[in-house]
Coordinates of C-alpha atoms in Angstrom, one line a residue:
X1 CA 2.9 42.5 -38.8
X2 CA 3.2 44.2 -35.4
X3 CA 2.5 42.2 -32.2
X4 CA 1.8 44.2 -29.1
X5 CA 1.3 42.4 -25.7
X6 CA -0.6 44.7 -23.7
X7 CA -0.7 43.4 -19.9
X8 CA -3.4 45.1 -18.0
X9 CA -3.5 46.6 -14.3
X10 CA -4.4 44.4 -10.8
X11 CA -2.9 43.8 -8.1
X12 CA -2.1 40.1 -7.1
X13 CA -4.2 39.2 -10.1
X14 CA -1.8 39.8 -12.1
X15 CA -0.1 36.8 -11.4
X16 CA -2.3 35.0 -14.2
X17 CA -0.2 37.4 -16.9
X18 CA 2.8 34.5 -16.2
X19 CA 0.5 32.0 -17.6
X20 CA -0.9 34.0 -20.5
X21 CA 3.0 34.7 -21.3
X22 CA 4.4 31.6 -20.7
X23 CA 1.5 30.3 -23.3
X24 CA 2.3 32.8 -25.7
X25 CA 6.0 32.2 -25.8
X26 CA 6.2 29.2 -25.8
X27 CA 3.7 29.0 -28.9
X28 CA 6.1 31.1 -30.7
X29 CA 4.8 34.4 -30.3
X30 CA 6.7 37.1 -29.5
X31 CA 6.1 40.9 -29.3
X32 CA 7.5 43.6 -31.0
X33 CA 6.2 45.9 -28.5
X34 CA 4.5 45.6 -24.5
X35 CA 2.2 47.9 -23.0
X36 CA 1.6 47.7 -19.2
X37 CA -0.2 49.2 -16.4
X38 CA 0.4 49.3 -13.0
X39 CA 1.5 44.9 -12.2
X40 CA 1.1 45.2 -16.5
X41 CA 4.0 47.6 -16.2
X42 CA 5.8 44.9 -13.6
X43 CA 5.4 41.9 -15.7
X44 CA 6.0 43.4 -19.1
X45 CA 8.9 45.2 -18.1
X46 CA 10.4 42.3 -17.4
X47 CA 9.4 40.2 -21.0
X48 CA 10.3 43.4 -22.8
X49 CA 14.0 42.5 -21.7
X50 CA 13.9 38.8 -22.3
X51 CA 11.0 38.3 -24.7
X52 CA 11.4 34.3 -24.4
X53 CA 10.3 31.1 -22.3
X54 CA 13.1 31.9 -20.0
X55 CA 11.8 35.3 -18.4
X56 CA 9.2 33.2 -17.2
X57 CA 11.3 31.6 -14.4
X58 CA 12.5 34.9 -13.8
X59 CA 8.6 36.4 -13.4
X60 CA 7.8 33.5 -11.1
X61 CA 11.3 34.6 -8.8
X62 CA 10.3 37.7 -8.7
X63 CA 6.7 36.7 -7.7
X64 CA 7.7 33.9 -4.9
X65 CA 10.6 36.4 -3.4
X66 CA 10.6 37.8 -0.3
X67 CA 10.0 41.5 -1.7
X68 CA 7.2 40.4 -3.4
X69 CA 5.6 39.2 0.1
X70 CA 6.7 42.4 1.6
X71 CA 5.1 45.1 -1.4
X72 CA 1.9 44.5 0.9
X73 CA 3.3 42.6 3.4
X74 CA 3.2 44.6 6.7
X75 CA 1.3 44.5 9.8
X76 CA -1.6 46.1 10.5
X77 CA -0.4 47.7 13.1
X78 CA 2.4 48.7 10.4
X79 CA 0.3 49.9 8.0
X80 CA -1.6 52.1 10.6
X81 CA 1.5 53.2 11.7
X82 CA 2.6 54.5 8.6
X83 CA -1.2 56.0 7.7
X84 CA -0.9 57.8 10.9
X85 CA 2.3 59.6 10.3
X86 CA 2.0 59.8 6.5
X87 CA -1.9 60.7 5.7
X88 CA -1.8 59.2 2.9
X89 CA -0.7 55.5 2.4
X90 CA -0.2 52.3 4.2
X91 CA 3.2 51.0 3.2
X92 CA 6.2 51.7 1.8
X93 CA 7.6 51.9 -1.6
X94 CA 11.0 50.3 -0.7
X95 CA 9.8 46.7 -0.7
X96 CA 8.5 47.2 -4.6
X97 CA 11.7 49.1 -5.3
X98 CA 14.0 46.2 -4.2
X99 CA 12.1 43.8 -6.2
X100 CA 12.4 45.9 -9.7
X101 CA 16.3 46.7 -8.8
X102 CA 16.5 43.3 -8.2
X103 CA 14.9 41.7 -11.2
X104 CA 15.7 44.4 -13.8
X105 CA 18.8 46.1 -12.7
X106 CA 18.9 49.2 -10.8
X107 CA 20.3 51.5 -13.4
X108 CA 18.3 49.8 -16.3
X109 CA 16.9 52.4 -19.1
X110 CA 14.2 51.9 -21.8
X111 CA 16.3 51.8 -23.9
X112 CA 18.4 48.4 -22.8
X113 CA 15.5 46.5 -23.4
X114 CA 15.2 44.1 -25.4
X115 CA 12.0 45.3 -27.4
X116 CA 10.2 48.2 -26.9
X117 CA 8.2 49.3 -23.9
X118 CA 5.7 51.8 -22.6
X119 CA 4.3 52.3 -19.4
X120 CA 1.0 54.3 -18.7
X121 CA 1.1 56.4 -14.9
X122 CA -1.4 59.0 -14.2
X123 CA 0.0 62.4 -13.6
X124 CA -1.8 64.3 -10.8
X125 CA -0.6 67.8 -11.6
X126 CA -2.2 67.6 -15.0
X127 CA -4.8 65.1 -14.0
X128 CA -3.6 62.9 -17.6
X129 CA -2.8 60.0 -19.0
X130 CA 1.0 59.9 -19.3
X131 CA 3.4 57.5 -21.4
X132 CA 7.1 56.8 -20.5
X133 CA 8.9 54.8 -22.5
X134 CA 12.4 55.9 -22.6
X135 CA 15.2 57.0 -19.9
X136 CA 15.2 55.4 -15.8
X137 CA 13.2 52.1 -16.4
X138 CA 12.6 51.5 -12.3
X139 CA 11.1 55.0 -11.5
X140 CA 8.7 54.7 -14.6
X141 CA 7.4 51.6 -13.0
X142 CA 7.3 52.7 -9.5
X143 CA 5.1 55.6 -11.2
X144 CA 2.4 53.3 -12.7
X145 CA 2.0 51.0 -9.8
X146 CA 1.9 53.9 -6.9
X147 CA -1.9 52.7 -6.1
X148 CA -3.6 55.3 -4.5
X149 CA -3.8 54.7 -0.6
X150 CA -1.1 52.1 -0.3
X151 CA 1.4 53.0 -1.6
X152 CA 2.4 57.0 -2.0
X153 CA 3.2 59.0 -5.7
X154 CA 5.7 58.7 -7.4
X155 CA 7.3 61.9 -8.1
X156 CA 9.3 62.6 -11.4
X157 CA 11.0 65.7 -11.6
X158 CA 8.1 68.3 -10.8
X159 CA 5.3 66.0 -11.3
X160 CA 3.6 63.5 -9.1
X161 CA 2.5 59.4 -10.6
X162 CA -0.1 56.9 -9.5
X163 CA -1.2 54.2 -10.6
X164 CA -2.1 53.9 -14.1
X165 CA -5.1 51.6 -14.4
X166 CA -6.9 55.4 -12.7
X167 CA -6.7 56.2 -16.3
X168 CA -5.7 53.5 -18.8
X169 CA -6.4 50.0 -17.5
X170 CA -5.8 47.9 -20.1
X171 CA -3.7 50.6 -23.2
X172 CA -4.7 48.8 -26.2
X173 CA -4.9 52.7 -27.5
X174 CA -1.0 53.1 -26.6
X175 CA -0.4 49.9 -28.7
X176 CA -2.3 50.8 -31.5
X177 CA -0.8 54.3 -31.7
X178 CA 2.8 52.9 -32.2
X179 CA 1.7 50.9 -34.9
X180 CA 0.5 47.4 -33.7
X181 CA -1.7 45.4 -36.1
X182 CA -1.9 42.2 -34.0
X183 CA -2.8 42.8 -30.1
X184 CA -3.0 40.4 -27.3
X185 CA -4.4 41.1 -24.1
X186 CA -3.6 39.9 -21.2
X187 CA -5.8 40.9 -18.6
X188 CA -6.6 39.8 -14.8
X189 CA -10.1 38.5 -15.2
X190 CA -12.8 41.3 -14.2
X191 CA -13.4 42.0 -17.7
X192 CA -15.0 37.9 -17.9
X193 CA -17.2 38.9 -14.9
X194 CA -20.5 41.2 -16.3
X195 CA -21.5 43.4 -13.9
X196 CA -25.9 43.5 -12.6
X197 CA -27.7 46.1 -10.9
X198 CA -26.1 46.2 -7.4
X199 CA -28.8 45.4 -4.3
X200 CA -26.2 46.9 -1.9
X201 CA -23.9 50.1 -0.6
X202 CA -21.0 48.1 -1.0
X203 CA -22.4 46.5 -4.5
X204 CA -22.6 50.3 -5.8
X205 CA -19.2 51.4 -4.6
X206 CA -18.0 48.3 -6.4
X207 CA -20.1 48.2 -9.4
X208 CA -19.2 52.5 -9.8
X209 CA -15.8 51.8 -9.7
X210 CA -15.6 48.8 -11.8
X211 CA -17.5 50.8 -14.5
X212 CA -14.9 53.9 -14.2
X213 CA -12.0 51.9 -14.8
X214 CA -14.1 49.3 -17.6
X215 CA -15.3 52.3 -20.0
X216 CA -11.9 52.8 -21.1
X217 CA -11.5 49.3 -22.6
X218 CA -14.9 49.6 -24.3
X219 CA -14.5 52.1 -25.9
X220 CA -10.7 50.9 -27.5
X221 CA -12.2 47.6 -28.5
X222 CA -15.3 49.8 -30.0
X223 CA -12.8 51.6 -32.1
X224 CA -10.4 49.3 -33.0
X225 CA -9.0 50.1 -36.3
X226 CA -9.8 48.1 -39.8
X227 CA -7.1 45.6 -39.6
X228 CA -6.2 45.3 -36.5
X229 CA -6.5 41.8 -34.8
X230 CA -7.7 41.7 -31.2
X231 CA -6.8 38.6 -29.0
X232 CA -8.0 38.7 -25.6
X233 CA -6.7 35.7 -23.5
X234 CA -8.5 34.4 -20.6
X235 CA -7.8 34.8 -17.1
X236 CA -9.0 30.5 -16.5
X237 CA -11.0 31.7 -13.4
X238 CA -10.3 30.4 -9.8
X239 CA -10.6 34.0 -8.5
X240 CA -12.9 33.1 -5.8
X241 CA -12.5 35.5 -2.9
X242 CA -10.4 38.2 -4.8
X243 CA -13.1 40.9 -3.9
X244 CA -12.5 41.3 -0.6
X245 CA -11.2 44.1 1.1
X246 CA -8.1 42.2 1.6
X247 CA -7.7 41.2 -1.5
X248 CA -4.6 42.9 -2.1
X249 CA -2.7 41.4 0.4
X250 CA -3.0 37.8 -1.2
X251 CA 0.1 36.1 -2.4
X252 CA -0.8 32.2 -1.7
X253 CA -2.6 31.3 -4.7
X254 CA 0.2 33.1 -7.3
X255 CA 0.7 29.2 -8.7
X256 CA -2.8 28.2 -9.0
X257 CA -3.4 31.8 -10.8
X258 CA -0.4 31.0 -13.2
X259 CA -1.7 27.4 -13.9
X260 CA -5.4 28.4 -14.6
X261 CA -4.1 31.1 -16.7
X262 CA -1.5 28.7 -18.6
X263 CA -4.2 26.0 -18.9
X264 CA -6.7 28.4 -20.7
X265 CA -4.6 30.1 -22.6
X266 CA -2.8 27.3 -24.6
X267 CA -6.2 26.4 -25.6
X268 CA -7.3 30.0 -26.6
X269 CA -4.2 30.1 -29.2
X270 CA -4.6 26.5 -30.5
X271 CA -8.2 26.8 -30.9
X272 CA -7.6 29.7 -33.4
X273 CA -4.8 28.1 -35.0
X274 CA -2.3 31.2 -33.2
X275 CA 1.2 30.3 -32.6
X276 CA 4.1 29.0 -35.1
X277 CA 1.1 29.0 -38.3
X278 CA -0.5 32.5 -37.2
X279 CA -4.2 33.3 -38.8
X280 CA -4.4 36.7 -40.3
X281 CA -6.8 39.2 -39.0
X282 CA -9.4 38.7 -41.9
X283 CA -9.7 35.0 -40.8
X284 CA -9.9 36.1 -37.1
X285 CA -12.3 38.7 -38.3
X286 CA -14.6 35.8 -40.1
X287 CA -14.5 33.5 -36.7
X288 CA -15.6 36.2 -34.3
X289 CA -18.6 37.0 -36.4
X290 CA -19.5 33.3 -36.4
X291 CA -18.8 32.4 -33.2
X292 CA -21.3 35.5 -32.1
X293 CA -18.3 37.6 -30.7
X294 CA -17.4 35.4 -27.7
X295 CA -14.4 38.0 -27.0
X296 CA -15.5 39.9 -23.7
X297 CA -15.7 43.1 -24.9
X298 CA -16.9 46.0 -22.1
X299 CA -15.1 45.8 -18.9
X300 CA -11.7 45.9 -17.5
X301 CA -9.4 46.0 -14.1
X302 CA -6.7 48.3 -12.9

């Protein structure tokens, strides 16, 4: 058996991935391989070099630091500033790029890591989907989570990087393809909120874009291979207010996002009997189709 944890793309969100983590660790499971996208790419870097309970006080550091306040942390007036005189993005890489030196090492490679790792960016030159997962760890990183208008591309020899939840939200496909057999999600909770018919402008730029970067995750549960066992973890709500324009810029509820997620998450594994006495696909398999399919299985988050 091959266990993939594939940590999906969003922002501050992504502080509920501790939680899923620190559940799954500490029931025993521990991956073989991590897939991450853009704050996927952040957190799982950082359990692909310490796959156990103890990388979770080093996620929460990293999370509670002071470059993690300043990744989006600038005035307004800062921000403009920098919009102004760059055309294209509101703050500056350097915060981000202190925190990963700091927390992984500034010289790290893929290949110190404990287990392996790959991390989806989206190239601009070749508008594609592209996977790194060996040579400079930090630059990789920076490359996935360069979202588009606040923070500017990465570039990488010849080519240009943003963010890779633009093309691969949540890469159960990249786990697949190396061989996984047993994948858990750990997503930032869009994908437990359906979407309606929006009534409003600002309901269909958010309902358009939530689709765009949703298909993608559809269509890899959709065509999940025969034997392959799916576990997607829930987010444990408390998101209220996350859809605001400002949404990004939100760092005060990181432990109430970690807790929900924790809380949830124990039960989701002990429910299905996951952890030190692991069920096998088939039985998985058998439980889904009783329980009607209570996985969410079409949407997804960058």
């Amino acid at each position: 058996m091959t266990v993939a944890f594939v940590l999906g793309g969003g922002g501050v969100r992504g502080a509920v991935e501790i939680g899923m983590l620190q559940a799954l660790l500490e029931s025993g499971i521990h991956p073989d391989v991590v897939v991450g996208t853009s704050i996927g790419a952040i957190n799982g870097a950082l359990v692909a070099s310490d796959p156990t309970p103890a990388v979770i006080e080093r996620l929460l550091d990293a999370w509670t630091s002071p470059e993690a306040n300043a990744v989006y942390g600038d005035s307004l007036f800062a921000q403009f500033t920098r919009l102004v005189k760059t055309k294209t993005h509101l703050n500056s890489p350097a915060p981000l790029q202190h925190l990963l030196e700091r927390a992984l090492g500034a010289d790290t490679t893929f290949e110190d890591l404990a287990v392996r790792l790959r991390v989806v960016a989206a190239s601009i030159e070749r508008a594609a989907e592209h996977v790194f997962e060996s040579g400079p760890l930090i630059e990789a990183i920076l490359a996935s989570a360069s979202v588009p208008g606040l923070l500017p591309p990465t570039r990488i020899g010849d080519e240009h990087f943003i963010d890779g939840g633009i093309v691969n939200s949540i890469p159960i496909e990249q786990a697949v393809a190396v061989g996984a057999t047993t994948v858990y999600v750990l997503q930032v909770g869009r994908i437990e909120t359906p979407l309606v018919a929006p009534k409003s402008a600002v309901d269909t730029a958010r309902v358009a874009f939530e689709i765009a970067r949703r298909h993608r995750y559809a269509r890899d549960v959709a065509t999940l291979p025969s034997g392959v066992a799916l576990y997607v973890l829930p987010s444990g709500g408390g998101l209220e207010g996350d859809d605001s324009l400002m949404s990004y810029r939100r760092m005060d509820t990181v432990r109430r996002r970690i807790d929900a997620a924790y809380d949830a998450s124990r039960v989701f594994l002990a429910d299905r009997g996951l952890g030190a006495e692991t069920t096998s696909p088939v039985v998985e398999r058998a439980r889904e189709s009783k329980r009607g399919d209570e996985t969410p299985r079409a949407d997804e988050e960058t």
